[in-house]
mmCIF file of N, CA and C in Angstrom:
data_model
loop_
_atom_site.group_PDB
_atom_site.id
_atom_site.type_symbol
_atom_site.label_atom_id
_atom_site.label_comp_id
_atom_site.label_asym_id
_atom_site.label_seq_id
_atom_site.Cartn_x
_atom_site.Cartn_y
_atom_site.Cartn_z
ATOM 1 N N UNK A 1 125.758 143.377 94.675
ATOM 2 C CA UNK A 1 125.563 142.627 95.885
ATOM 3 C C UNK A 1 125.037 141.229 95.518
ATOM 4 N N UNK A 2 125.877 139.999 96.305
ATOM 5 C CA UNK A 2 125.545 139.093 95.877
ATOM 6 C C UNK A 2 124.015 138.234 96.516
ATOM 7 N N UNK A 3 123.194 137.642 96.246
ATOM 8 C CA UNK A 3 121.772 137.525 96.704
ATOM 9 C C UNK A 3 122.083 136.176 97.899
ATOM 10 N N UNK A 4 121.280 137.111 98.548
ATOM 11 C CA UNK A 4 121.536 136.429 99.960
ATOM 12 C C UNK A 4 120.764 134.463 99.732
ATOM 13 N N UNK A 5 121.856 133.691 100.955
ATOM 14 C CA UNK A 5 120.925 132.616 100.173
ATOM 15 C C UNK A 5 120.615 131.637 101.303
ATOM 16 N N UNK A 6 119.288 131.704 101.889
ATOM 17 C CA UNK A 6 118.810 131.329 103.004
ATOM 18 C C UNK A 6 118.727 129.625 102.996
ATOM 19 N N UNK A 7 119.566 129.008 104.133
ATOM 20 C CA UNK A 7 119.184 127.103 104.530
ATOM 21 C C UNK A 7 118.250 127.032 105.720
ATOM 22 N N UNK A 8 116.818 126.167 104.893
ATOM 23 C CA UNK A 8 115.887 126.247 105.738
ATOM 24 C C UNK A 8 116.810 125.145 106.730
ATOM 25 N N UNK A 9 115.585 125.648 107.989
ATOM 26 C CA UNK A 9 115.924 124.473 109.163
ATOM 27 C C UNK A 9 115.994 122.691 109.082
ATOM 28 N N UNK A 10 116.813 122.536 109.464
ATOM 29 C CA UNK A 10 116.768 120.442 109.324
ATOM 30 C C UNK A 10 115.961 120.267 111.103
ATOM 31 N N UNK A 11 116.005 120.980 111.498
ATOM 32 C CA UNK A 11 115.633 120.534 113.280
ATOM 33 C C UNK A 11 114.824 119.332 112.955
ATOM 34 N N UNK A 12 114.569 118.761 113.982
ATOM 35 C CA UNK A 12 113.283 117.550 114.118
ATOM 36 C C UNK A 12 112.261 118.394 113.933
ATOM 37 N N UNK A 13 112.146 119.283 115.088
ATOM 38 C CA UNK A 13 110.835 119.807 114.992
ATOM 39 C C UNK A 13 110.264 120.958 114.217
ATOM 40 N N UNK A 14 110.605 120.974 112.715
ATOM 41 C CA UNK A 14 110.915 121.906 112.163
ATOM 42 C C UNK A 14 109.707 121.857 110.895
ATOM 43 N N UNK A 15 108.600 122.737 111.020
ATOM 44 C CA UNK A 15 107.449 122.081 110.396
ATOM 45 C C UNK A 15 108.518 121.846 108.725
ATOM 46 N N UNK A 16 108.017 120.797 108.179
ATOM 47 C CA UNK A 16 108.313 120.444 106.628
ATOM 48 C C UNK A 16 107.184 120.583 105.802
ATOM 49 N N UNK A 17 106.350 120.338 105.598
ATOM 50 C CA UNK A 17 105.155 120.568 104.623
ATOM 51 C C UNK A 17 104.093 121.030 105.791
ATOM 52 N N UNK A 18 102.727 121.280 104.910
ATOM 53 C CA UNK A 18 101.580 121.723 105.417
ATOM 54 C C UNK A 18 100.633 121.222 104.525
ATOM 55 N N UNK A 19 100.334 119.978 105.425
ATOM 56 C CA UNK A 19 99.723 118.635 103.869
ATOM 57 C C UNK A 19 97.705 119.231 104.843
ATOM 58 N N UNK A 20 97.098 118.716 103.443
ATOM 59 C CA UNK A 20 95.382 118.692 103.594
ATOM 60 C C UNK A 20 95.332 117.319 104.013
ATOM 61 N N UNK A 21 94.127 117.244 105.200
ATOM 62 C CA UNK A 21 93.866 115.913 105.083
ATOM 63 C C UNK A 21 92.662 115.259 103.883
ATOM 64 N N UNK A 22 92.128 114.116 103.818
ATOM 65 C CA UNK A 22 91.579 113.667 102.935
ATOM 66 C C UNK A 22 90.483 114.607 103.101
ATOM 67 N N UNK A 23 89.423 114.590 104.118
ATOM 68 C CA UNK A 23 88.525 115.267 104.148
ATOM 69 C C UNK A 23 87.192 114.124 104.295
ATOM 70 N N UNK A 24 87.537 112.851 104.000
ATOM 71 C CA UNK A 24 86.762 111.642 104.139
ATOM 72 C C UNK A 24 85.573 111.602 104.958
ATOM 73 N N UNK A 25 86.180 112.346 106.143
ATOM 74 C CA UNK A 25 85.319 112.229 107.679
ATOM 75 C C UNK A 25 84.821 113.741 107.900
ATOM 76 N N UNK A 26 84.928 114.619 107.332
ATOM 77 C CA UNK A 26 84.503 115.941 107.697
ATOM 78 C C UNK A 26 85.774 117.008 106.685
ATOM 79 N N UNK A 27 85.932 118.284 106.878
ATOM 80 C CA UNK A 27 86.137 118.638 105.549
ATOM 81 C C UNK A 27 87.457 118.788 105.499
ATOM 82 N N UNK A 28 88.152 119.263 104.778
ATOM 83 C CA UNK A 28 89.732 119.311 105.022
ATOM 84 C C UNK A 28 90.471 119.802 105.859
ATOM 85 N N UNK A 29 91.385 119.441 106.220
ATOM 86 C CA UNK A 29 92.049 120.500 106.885
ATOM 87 C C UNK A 29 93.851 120.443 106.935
ATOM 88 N N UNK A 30 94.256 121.937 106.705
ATOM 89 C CA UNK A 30 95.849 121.796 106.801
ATOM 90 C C UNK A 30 96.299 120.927 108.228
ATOM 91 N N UNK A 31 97.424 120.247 108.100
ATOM 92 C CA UNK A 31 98.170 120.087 109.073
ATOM 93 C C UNK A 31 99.648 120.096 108.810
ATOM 94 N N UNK A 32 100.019 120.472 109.613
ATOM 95 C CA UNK A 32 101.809 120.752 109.695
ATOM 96 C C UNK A 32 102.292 119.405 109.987
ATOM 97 N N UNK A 33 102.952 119.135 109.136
ATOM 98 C CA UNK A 33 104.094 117.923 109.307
ATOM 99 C C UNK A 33 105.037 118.446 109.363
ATOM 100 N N UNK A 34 106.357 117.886 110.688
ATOM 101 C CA UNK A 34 107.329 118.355 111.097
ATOM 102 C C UNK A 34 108.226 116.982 110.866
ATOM 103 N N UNK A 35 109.444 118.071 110.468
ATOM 104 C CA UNK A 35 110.765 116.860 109.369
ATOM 105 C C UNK A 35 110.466 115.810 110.010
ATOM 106 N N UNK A 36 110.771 115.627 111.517
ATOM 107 C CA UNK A 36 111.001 114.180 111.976
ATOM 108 C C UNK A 36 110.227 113.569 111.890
ATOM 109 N N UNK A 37 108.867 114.473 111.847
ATOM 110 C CA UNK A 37 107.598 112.961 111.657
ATOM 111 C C UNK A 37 107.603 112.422 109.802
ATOM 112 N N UNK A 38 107.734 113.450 109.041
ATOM 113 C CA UNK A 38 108.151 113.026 108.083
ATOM 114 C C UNK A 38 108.778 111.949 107.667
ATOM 115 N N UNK A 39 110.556 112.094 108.172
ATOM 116 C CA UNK A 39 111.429 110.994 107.704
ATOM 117 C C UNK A 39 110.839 109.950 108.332
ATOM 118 N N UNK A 40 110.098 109.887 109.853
ATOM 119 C CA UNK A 40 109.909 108.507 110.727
ATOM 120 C C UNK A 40 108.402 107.906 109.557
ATOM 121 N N UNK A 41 107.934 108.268 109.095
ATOM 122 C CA UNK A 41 106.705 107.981 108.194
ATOM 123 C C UNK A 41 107.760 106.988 106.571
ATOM 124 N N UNK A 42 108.278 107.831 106.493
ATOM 125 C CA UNK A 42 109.208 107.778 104.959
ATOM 126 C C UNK A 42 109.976 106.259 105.261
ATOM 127 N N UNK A 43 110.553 106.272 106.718
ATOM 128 C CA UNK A 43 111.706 105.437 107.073
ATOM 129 C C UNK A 43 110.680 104.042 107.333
ATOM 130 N N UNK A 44 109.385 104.083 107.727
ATOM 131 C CA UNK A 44 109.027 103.132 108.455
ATOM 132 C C UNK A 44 108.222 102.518 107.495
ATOM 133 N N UNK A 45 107.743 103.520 106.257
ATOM 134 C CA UNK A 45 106.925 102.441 104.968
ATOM 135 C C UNK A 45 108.517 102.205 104.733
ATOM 136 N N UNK A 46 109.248 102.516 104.230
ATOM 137 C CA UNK A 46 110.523 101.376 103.602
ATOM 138 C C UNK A 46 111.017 100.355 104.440
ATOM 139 N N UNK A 47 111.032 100.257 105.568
ATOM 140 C CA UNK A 47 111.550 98.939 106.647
ATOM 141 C C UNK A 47 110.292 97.991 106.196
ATOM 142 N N UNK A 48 109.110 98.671 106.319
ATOM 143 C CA UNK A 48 108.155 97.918 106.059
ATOM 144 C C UNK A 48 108.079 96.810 104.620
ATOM 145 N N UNK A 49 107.961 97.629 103.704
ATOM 146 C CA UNK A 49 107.979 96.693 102.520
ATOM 147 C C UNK A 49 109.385 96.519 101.775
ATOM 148 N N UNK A 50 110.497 96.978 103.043
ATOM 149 C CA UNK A 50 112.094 96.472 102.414
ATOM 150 C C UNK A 50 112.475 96.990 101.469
ATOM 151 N N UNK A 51 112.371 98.265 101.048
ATOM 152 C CA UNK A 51 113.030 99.126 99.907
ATOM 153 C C UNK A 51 114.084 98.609 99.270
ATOM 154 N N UNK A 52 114.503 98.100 98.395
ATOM 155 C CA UNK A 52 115.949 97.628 97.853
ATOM 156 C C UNK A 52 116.498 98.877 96.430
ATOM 157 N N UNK A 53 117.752 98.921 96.687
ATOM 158 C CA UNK A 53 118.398 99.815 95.331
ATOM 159 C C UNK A 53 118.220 99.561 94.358
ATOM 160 N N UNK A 54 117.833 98.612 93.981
ATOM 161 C CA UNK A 54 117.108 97.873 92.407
ATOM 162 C C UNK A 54 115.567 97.824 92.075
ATOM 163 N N UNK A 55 115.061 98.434 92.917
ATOM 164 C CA UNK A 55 113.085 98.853 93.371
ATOM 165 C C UNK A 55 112.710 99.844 92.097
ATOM 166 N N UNK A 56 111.971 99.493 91.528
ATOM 167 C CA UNK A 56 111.267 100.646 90.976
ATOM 168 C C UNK A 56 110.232 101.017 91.386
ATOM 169 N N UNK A 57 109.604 102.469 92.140
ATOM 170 C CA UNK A 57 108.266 102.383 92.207
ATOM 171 C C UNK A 57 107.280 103.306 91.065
ATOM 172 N N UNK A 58 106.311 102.678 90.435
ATOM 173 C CA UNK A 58 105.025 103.083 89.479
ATOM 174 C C UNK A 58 104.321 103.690 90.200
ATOM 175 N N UNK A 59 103.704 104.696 89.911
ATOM 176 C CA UNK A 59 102.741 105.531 90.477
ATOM 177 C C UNK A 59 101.809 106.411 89.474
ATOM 178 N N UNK A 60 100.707 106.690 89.710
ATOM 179 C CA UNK A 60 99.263 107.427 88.995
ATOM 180 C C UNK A 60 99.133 108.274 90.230
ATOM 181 N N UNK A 61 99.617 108.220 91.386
ATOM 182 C CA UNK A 61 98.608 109.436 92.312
ATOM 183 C C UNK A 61 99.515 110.970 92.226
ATOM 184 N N UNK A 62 98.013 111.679 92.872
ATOM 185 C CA UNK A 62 98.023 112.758 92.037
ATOM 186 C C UNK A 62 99.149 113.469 93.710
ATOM 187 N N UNK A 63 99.952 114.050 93.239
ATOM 188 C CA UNK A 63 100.887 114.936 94.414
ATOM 189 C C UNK A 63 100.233 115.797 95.166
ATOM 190 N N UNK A 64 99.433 115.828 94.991
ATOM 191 C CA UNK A 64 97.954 116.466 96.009
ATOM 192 C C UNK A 64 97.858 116.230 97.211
ATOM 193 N N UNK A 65 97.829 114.866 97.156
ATOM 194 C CA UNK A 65 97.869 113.667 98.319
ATOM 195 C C UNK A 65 98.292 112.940 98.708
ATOM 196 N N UNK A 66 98.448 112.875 99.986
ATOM 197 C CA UNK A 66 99.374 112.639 101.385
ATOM 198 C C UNK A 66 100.250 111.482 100.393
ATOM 199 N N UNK A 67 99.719 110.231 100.352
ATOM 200 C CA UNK A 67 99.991 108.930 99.564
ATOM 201 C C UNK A 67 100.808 109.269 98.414
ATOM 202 N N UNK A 68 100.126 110.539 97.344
ATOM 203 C CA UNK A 68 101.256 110.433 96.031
ATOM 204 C C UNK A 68 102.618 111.377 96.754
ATOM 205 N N UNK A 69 102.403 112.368 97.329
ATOM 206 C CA UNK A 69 103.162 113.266 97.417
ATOM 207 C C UNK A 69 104.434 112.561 98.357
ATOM 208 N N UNK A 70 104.368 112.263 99.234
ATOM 209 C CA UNK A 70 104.867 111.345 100.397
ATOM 210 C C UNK A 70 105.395 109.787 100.133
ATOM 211 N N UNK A 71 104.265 108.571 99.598
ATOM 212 C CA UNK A 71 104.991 107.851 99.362
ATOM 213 C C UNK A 71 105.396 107.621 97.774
ATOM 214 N N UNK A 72 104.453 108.203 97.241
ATOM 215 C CA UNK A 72 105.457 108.438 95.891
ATOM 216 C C UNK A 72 106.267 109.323 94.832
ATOM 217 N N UNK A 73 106.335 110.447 95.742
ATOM 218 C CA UNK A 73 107.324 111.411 95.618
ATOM 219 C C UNK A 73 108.504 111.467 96.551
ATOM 220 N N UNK A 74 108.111 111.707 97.651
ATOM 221 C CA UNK A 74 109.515 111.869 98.558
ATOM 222 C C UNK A 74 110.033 110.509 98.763
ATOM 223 N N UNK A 75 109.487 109.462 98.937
ATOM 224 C CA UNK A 75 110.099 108.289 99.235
ATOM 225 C C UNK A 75 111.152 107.953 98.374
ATOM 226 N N UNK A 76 110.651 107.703 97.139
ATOM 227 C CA UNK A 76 111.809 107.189 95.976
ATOM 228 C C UNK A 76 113.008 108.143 95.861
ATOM 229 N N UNK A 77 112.745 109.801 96.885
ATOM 230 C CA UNK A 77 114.186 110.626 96.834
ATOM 231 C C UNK A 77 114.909 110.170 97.830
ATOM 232 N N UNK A 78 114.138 109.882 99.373
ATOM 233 C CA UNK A 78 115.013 109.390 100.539
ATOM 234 C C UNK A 78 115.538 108.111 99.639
ATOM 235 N N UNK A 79 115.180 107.459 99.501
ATOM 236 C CA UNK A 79 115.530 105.957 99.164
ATOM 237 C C UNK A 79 116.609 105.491 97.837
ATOM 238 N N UNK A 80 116.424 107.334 96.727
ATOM 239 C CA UNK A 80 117.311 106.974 95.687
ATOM 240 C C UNK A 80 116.968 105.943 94.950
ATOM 241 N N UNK A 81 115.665 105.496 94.993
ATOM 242 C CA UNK A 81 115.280 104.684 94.104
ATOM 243 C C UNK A 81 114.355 105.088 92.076
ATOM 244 N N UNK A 82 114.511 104.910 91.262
ATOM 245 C CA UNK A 82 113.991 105.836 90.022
ATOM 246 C C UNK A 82 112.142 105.404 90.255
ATOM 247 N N UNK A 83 111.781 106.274 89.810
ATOM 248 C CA UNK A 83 110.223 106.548 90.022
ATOM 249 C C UNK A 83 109.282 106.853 88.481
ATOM 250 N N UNK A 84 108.798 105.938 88.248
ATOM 251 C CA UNK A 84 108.096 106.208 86.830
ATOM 252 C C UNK A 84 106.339 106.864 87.027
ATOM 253 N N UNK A 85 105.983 107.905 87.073
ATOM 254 C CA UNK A 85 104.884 108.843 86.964
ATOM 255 C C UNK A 85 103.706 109.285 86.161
ATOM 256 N N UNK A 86 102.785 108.810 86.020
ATOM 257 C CA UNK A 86 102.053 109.306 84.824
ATOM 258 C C UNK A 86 100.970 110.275 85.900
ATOM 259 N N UNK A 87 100.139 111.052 84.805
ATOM 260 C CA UNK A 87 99.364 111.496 85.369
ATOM 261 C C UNK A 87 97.829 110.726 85.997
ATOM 262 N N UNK A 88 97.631 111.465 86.789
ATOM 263 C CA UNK A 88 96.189 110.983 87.717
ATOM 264 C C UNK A 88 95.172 110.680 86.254
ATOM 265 N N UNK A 89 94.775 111.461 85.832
ATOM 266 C CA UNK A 89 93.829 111.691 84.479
ATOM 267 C C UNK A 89 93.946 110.045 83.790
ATOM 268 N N UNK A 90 95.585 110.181 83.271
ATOM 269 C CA UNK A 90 95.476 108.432 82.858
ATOM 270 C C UNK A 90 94.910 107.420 83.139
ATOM 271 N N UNK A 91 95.454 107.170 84.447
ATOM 272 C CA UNK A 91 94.721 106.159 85.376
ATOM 273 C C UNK A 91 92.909 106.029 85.445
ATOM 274 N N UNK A 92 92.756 107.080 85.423
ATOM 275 C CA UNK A 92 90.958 107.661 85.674
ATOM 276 C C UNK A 92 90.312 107.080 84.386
ATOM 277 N N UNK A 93 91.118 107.513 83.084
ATOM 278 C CA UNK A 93 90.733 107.374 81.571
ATOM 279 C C UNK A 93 90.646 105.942 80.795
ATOM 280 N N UNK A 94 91.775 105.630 81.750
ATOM 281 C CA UNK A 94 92.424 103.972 80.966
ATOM 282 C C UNK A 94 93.445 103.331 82.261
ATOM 283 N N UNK A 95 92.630 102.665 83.035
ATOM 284 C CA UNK A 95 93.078 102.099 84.359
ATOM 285 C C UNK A 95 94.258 100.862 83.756
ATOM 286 N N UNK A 96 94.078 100.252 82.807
ATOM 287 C CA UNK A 96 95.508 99.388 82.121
ATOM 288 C C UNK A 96 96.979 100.170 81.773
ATOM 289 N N UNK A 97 96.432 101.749 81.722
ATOM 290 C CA UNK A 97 97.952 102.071 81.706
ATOM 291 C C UNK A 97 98.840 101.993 82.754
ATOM 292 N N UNK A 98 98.127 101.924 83.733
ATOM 293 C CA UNK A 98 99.046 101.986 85.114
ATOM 294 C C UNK A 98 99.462 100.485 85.371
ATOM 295 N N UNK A 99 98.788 99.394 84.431
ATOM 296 C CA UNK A 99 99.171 98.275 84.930
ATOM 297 C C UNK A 99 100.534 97.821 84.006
ATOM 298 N N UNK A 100 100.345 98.187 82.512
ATOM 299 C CA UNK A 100 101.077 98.263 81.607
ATOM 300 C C UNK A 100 102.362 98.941 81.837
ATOM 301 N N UNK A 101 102.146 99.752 82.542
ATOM 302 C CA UNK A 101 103.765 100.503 82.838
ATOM 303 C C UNK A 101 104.548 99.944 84.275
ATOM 304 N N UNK A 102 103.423 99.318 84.970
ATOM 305 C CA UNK A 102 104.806 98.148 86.290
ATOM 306 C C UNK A 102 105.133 97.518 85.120
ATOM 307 N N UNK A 103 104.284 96.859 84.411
ATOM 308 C CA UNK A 103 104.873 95.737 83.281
ATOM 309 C C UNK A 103 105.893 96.293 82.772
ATOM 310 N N UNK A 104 106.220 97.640 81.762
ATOM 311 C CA UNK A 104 107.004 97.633 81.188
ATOM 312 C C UNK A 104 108.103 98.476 82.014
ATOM 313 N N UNK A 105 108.031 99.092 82.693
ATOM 314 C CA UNK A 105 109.320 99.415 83.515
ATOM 315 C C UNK A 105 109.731 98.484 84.552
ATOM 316 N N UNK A 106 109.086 97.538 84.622
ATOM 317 C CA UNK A 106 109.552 95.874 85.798
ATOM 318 C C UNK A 106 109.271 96.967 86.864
ATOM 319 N N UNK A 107 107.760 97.630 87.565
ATOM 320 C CA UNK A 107 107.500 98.038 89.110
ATOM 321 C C UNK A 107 108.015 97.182 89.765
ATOM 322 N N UNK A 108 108.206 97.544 90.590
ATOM 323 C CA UNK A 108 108.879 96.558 92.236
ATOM 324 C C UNK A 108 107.582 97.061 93.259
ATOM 325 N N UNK A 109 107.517 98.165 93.305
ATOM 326 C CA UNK A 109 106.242 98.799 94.171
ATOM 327 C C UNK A 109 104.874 100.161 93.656
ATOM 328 N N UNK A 110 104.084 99.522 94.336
ATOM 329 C CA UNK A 110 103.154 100.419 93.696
ATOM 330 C C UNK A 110 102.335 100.485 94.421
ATOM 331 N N UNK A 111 101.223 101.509 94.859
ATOM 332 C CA UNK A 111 100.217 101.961 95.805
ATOM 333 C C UNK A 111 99.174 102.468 94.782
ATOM 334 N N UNK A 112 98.054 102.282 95.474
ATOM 335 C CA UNK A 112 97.283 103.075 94.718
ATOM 336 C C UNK A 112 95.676 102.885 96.528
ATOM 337 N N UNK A 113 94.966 103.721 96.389
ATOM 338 C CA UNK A 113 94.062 103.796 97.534
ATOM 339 C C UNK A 113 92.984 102.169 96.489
ATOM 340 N N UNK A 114 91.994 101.787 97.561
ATOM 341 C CA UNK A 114 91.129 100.285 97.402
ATOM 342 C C UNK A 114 90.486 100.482 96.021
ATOM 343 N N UNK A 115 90.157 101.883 95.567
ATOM 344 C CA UNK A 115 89.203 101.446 94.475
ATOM 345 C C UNK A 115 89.795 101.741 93.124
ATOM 346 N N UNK A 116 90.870 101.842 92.851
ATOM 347 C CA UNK A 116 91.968 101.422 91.814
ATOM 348 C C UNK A 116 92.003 100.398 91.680
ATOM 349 N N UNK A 117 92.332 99.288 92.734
ATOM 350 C CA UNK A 117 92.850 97.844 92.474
ATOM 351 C C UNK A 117 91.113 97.557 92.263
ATOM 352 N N UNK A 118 90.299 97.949 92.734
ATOM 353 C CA UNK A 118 88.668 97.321 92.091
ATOM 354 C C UNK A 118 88.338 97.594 91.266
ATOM 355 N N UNK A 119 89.000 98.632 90.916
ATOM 356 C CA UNK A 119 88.267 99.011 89.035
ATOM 357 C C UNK A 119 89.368 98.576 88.153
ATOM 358 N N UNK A 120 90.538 98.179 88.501
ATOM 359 C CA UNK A 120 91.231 97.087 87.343
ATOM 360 C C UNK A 120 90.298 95.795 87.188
ATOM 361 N N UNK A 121 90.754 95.158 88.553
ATOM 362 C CA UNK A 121 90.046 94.147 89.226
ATOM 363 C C UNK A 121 88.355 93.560 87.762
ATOM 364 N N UNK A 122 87.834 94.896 88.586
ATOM 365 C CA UNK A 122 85.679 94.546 88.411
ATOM 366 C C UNK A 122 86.006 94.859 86.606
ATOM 367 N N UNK A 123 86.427 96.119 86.128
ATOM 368 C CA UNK A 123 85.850 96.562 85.158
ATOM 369 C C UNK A 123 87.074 96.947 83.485
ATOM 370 N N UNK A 124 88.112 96.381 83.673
ATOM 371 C CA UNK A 124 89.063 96.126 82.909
ATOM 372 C C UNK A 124 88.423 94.367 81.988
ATOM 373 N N UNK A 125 88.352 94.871 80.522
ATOM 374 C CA UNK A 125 88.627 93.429 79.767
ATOM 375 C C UNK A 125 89.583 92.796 79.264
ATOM 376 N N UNK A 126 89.415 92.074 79.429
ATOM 377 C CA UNK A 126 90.534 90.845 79.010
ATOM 378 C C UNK A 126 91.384 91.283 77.830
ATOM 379 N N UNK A 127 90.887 91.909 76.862
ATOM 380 C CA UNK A 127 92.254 92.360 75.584
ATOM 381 C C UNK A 127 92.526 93.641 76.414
ATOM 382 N N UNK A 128 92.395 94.095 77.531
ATOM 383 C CA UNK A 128 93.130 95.117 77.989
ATOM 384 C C UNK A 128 94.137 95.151 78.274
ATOM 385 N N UNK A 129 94.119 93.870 78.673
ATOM 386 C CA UNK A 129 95.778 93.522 79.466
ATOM 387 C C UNK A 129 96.425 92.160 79.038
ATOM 388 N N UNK A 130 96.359 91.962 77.358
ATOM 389 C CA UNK A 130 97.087 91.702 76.957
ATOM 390 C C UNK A 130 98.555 92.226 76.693
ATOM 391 N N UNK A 131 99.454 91.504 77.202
ATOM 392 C CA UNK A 131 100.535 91.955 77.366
ATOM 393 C C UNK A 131 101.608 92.590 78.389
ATOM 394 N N UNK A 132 100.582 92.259 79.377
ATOM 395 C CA UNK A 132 100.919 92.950 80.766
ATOM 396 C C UNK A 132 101.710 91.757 81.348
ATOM 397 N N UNK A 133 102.795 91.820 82.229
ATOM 398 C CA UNK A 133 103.482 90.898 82.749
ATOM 399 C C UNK A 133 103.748 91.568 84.023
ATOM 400 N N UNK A 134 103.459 91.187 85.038
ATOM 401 C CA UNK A 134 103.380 91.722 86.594
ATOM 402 C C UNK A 134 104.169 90.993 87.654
ATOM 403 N N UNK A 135 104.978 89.526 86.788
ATOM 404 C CA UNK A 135 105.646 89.323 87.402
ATOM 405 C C UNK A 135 106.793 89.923 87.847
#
């Protein structure tokens, strides 16, 4: 017997994940994201910062969260754009690798939450980022 082979639902209202929130304001909690709010989230950061087929996006966040999992996992699949990944740990260990790799894969986009860009920013030295080109 051949194994049966189940297609989940596409509906709009069709829960898609069951993401944690941050927990920032009080403690976590599941919530159901349903496809359509999904793609309308997915569709509306790319109108926003103009996704192009030649985009690369760099990313350090960890798929945990809303931000890595969402805009830098699923996005670069809706969008078909290639996605270069290191782990969270890196970033934490040696905050120039994440800058070093837009450099060397030419990023087009990159996210990271406020106190990433402050701890390149405040606490990165100067032979750290020798060699970094961000244009």
């Amino acid at each position: 017997m051949a194994p049966r082979i189940v297609v989940p639902s596409t509906a709009a209202d069709a829960p898609e994940i069951i993401s944690l929130t941050a927990g920032s304001t009080g403690l976590p909690k599941g919530v159901i994201l349903a496809h359509a709010n999904l793609m309308a989230n997915i569709r509306a950061m790319g109108a926003r910062i103009e996704v192009r087929p030649d985009d690369v996006l760099v990313s350090w966040l960890p798929l945990s969260h809303n931000m890595g999992l969402i805009a830098a996992w699923l996005a670069p699949l809706y969008f078909g754009i290639p996605l270069v990944i290191a782990s969270p740990l890196a970033f934490l260990s040696r905050p120039e690798t994440w800058l070093h790799m837009i450099s060397r894969h030419r990023g087009t986009i990159t996210a990271a939450p406020n106190f990433a860009y402050d701890r390149c920013a405040r606490h990165l030295a100067a032979e750290a980022l020798v060699g970094i080109d961000l244009s």
